[in-house]
Coordinates of C-alpha atoms and ligand atoms in Angstrom, one line a residue:
X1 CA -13.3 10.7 -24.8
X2 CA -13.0 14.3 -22.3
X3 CA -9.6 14.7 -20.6
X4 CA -11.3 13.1 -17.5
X5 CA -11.4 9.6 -19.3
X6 CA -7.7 9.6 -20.2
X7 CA -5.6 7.8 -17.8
X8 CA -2.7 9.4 -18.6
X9 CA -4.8 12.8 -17.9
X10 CA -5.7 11.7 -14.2
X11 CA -2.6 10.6 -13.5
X12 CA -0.9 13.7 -14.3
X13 CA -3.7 15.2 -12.2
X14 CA -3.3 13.4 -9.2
X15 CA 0.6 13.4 -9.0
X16 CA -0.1 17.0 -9.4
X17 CA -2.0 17.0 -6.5
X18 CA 0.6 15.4 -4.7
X19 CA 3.1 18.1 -5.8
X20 CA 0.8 21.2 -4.4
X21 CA -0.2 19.0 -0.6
X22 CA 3.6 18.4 -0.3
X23 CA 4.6 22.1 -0.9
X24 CA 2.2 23.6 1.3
X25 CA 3.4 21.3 4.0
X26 CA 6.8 22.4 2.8
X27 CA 8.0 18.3 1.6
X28 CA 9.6 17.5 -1.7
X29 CA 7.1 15.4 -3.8
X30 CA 9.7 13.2 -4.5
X31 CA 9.3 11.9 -0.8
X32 CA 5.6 10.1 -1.4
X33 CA 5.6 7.1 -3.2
X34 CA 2.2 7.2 -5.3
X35 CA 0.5 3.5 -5.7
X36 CA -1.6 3.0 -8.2
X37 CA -4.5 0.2 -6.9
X38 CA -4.9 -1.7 -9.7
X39 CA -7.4 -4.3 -8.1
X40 CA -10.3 -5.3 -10.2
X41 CA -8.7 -3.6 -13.0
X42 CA -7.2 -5.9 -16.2
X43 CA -4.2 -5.3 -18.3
X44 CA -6.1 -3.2 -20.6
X45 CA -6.7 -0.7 -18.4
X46 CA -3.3 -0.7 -16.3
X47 CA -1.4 -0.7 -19.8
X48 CA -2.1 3.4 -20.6
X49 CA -0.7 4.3 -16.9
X50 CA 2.7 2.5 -17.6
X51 CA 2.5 3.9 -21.0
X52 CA 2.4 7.3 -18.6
X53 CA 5.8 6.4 -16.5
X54 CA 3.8 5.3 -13.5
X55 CA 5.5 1.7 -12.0
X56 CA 4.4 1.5 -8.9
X57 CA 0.8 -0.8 -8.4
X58 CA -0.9 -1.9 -5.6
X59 CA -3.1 -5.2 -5.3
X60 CA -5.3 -6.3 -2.4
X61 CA -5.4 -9.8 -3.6
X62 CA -2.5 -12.5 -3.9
X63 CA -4.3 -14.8 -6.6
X64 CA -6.0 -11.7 -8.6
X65 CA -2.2 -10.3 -8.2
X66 CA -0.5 -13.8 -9.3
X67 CA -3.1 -13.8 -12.3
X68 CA -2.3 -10.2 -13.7
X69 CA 1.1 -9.0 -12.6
X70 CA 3.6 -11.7 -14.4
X71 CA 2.7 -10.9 -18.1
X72 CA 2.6 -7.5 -17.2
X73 CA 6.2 -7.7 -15.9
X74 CA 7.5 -9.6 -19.1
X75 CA 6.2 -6.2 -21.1
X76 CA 8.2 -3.9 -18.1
X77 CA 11.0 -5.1 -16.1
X78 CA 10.8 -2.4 -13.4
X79 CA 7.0 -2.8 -12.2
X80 CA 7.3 -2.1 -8.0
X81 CA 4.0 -4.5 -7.2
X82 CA 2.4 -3.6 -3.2
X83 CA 0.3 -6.0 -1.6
X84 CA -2.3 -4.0 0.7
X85 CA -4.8 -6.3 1.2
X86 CA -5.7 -9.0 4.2
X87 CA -3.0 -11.4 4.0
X88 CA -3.9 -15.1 4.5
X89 CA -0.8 -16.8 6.1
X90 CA -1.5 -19.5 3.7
X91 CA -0.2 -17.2 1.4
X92 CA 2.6 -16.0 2.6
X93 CA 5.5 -17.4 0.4
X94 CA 3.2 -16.5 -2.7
X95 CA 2.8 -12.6 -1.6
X96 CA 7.1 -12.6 -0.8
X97 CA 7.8 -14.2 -3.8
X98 CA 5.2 -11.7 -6.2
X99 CA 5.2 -8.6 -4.0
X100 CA 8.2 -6.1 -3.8
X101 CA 6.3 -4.8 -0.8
X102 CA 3.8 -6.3 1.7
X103 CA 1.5 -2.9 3.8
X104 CA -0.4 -5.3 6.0
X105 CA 1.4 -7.3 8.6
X106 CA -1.1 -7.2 11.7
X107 CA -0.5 -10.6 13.5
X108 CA 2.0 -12.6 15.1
X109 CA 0.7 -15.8 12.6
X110 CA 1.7 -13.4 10.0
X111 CA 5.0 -12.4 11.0
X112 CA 6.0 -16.5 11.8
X113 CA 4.7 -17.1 8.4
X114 CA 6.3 -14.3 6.5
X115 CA 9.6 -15.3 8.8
X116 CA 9.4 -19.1 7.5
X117 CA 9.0 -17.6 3.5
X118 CA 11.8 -16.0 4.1
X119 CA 14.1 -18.7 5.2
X120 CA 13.2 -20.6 1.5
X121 CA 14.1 -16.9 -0.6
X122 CA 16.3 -14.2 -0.9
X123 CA 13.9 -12.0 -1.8
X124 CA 12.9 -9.0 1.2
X125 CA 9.5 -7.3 -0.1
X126 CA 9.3 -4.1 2.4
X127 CA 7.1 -4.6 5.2
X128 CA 4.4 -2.3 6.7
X129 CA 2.6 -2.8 9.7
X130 CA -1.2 -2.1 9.5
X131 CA -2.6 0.0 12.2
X132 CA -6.1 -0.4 13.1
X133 CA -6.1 3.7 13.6
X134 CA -9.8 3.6 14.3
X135 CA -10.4 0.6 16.6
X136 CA -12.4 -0.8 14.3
X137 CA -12.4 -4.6 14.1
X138 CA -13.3 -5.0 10.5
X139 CA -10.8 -3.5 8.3
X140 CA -8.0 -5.3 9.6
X141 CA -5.2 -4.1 11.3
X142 CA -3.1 -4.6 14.9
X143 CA -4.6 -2.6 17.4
X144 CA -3.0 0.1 18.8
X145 CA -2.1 -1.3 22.0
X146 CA -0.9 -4.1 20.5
X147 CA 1.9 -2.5 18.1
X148 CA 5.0 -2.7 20.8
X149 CA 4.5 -6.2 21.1
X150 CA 4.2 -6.8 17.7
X151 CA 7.2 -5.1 16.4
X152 CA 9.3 -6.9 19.1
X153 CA 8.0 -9.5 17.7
X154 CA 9.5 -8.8 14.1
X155 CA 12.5 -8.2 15.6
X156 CA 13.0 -11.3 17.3
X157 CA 12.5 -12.8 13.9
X158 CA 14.7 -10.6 11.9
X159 CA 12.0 -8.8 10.0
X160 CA 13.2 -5.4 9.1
X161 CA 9.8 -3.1 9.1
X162 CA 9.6 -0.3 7.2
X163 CA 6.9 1.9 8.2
X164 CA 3.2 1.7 9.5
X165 CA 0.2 1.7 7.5
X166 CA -4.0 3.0 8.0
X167 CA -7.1 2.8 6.7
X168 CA -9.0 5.3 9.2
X169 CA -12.4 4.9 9.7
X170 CA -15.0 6.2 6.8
X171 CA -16.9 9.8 6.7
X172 CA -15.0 10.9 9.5
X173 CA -11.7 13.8 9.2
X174 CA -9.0 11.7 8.4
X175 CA -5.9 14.0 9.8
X176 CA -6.1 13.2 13.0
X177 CA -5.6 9.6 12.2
X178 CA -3.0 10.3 9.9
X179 CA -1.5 12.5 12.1
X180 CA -1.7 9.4 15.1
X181 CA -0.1 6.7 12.7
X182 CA 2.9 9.4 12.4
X183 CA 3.3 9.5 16.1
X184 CA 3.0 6.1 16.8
X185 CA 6.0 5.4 13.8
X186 CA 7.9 8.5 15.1
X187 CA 7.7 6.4 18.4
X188 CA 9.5 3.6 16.7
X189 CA 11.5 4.9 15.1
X190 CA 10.0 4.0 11.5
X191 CA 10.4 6.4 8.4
X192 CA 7.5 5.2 6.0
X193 CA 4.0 5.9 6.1
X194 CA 1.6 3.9 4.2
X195 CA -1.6 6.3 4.1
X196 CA -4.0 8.4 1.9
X197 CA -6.9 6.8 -0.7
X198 CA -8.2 8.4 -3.7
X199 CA -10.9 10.9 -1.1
X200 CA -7.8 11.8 0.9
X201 CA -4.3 11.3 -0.3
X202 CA -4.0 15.1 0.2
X203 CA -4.6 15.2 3.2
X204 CA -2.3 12.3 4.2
X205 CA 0.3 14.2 2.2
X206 CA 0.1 16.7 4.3
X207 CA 0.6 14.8 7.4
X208 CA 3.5 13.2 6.3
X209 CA 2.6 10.2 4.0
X210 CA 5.4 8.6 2.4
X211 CA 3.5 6.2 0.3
X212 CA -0.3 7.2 -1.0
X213 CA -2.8 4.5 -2.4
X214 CA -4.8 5.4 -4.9
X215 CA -6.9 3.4 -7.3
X216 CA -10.4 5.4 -8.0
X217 CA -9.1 8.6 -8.4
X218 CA -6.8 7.0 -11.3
X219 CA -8.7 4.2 -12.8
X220 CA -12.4 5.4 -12.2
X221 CA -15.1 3.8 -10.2
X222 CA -14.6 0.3 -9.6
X223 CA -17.7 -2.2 -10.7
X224 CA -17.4 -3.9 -7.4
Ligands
PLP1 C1 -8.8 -0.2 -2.7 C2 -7.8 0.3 -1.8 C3 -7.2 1.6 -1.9 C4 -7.6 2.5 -3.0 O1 -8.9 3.1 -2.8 P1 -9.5 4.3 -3.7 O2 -10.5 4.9 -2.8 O3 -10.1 3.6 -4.9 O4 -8.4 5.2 -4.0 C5 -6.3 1.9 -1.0 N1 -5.9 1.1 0.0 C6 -6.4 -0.1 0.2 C7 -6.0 -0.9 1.3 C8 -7.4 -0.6 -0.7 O5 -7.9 -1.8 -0.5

């Protein structure tokens, strides 16, 4: 096995990373949250990055999450589990009850549904609103016109959000996307910022990225 097969190796390597973006933009890396995307990947192979100290994992899909995460929590009690996939609102009382955080509120169906889960729980994942920075209809997202509404929306139902999140458009400079999804929250007066994948967490980092998601960069290329 080289160094660059060890998950413990990359890890240190990326939160590395982190460390050097956030002190050339002059931010403590203590301020980003790094997510390791565990989707598609099995116990085996999220077991040697716990091992490493790293408890915070992201999943894009409730059942995948539902079928992997509560073993895994009876091994470690203090697992922070994201949800940053498309959320079905068929599925919201399954994401609140499994997720400690939810990145991708991007519809008023959503916010009634998430509202209604949590009228049957105590439990109060953090909530993201997804952005779709680049107009783009496919990846999900509220648009940006539609934001205000939206988060008067969560406010007529009592959902506290926490931040915004983006996936900006592929092969394209990311930063000025990054650097939009920080206005727009600075605008509403929201601290987090849910952005940065494994070809440009540095970059987000630099514009002010409070949580990064990264899953290639950590666990290798995907067999997707
Ligand atoms: C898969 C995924 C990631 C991680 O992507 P990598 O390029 O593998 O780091 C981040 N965010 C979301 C929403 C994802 O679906």
């Amino acid at each position: 096995m080289s160094d660059g097969d060890n998950p413990a190796v990359r890890l240190s390597e990326v939160r590395e990373r982190i460390a050097k973006a956030s002190g050339k933009a002059g931010r403590k890396a203590d301020d980003v949250s790094l997510i390791a995307i565990s989707k598609t990947w099995g116990p085996e192979a999220i077991r040697p990055l716990i091992a490493a100290s790293q408890r915070v994992f992201g999943e894009n899909r409730v059942q995948e999450a539902q079928d992997k995460w509560p073993a895994l929590r009876e091994e470690v009690a203090d697992i922070e589990l994201h949800m940053v996939g498309s959320l079905q609102s068929n599925k919201a009382e399954d994401a609140v009850a499994l997720f400690d955080a939810i990145h991708t509120v991007d519809r008023p169906s959503l916010v009634k549904a998430l509202a209604k889960a949590f009228e049957k729980t105590d439990r109060r994942p953090a909530l993201f609103v997804q952005v779709d920075i680049g107009e783009e209809d496919q990846k999900g997202g509220c648009a940006i016109g539609d934001l205000p509404g939206l988060l008067e929306r969560c406010r007529d139902r009592d959902l506290a959000i926490a931040g915004l999140m983006c996936i900006p458009p592929i092969d394209t400079e990311p930063a000025p996307y990054f650097a939009l999804l920080g206005r727009l929250a600075k605008e509403h007066g929201l601290a987090a910022l849910s952005m940065g994948m494994s070809g440009d967490f540095e970059t987000a980092v630099m514009c002010g990225a409070t949580h990064v998601r990264v899953g290639t960069a950590l666990f290798g290329e995907r067999g997707e």
